[in-house]
Amino acid sequence: MDVRFINAFIDGTIDVLKTMAFIEPRPGKPYLKKETAAQGDVSAIIGLTGDAKGSLALSFSAGSIIKIVSNMLGEDIQEVNADVRDAVGEITNMVSGVSRKCLESQGFNVVAAIPTVVAGKDHTIRHVMGGPSIIIPFETDYGSFVVDVCLG
Amino acid sequence: MDKNIKILVVDDFGTMRKVLRNLLKQSGYENIVEAEDGVSALKVLKGQKVDFVISDWNMPNMSGLELLKAVRADADLSKTPFLMVTAEALQENVVAAVKAGVSNYIVKPFTSEVLNEKIQKIMEKI
């Protein structure tokens, strides 16, 4: 996968969480993932078309997403509830938007669909392209999450 | 500036409506109504006087752009200030919104300062 796509998704993720949740996540080294099991407790996936065909997913541990959404809403949230699941979709939508804007400035035109949220123990992320995906791991002081990208 | 204006917040994500409501309250706007897509937003606009619309772009049933076009095409609603708040930052989206008569445009993510500044700029022009 073109490193410019990886960088756009890393920068987009950091920008969204810094601005909306006042949390600056620390990216780790990307790696290849072959199984469909999600890495987190709640995930959202969004289809991409245009110059990048495939899908982008964000998968959060309960600890990280509860703190992120608490900060976004200015509320003390205790568990993965409807607001948290809803927010994961919106965060994924925003990360997709910022990343695609960054890619547009480099000559790539990428269009996104509306995100789908999946939650629960041992849930899976099924990318449209079906092949192996690249995982970009992130750490926060409240837990980890990953950006999971599969492009054809 | 009149902080009692009635603002309609349109977004299919409940959390985003909540975020917008919180940010608006921080800036002193308390008179807020909500809708979850363009179709329900039009019903609100036709059923009560709304002074300002803040709408997302990507929504099921009727998108923010379709809502904007419907508002501008309705004689009773056509002058309503319309702020698009969206993750769609691509140049072609901005151009389409401007052509359809959007009052201003904010790209997510954004801060309360940016939101307040955009609202004030729109209201000053009225």
CSV table of C-alpha atoms in Angstrom, one decimal, chain A residues 4-5 7-17 19-20 46 56 90-106 110 112, chain B residues 86-90 107-110:
chain,number,residue,atom,x,y,z
A,4,ARG,CA,1.0,8.3,1.4
A,5,PHE,CA,-2.3,6.6,2.3
A,7,ASN,CA,0.4,8.7,6.5
A,8,ALA,CA,-3.0,10.4,5.6
A,9,PHE,CA,-4.9,7.9,7.9
A,10,ILE,CA,-2.4,8.4,10.7
A,11,ASP,CA,-2.6,12.3,10.5
A,12,GLY,CA,-6.4,12.2,10.1
A,13,THR,CA,-6.8,10.1,13.2
A,14,ILE,CA,-4.6,12.3,15.3
A,15,ASP,CA,-6.2,15.5,14.0
A,16,VAL,CA,-9.8,14.2,14.8
A,17,LEU,CA,-9.1,13.0,18.3
A,19,THR,CA,-9.6,18.5,18.1
A,20,MET,CA,-12.8,16.7,19.2
A,46,ILE,CA,-16.5,2.7,5.9
A,56,LEU,CA,-11.2,1.8,6.4
A,90,GLU,CA,-18.9,9.6,13.5
A,91,ILE,CA,-15.2,9.5,14.4
A,92,THR,CA,-14.6,7.1,11.6
A,93,ASN,CA,-16.5,9.4,9.2
A,94,MET,CA,-14.4,12.4,10.3
A,95,VAL,CA,-11.1,10.4,10.0
A,96,SER,CA,-12.1,9.4,6.5
A,97,GLY,CA,-12.9,13.0,5.6
A,98,VAL,CA,-9.7,14.5,6.9
A,99,SER,CA,-7.6,11.7,5.4
A,100,ARG,CA,-9.3,12.1,2.0
A,101,LYS,CA,-8.8,15.8,2.1
A,102,CYS,CA,-5.1,15.2,2.7
A,103,LEU,CA,-5.0,12.7,-0.2
A,104,GLU,CA,-6.9,15.1,-2.5
A,105,SER,CA,-4.0,17.6,-2.1
A,106,GLN,CA,-1.7,14.9,-3.4
A,110,VAL,CA,-11.3,9.2,-2.8
A,112,ALA,CA,-16.5,7.5,1.1
B,86,THR,CA,-19.4,18.2,7.4
B,87,ALA,CA,-16.5,15.8,7.0
B,88,GLU,CA,-16.8,16.3,3.3
B,89,ALA,CA,-13.8,18.6,2.7
B,90,LEU,CA,-13.2,17.8,-0.9
B,107,VAL,CA,-15.1,21.0,8.0
B,108,LYS,CA,-15.1,18.4,10.8
B,109,PRO,CA,-13.2,18.2,13.2
B,110,PHE,CA,-13.7,21.8,14.5
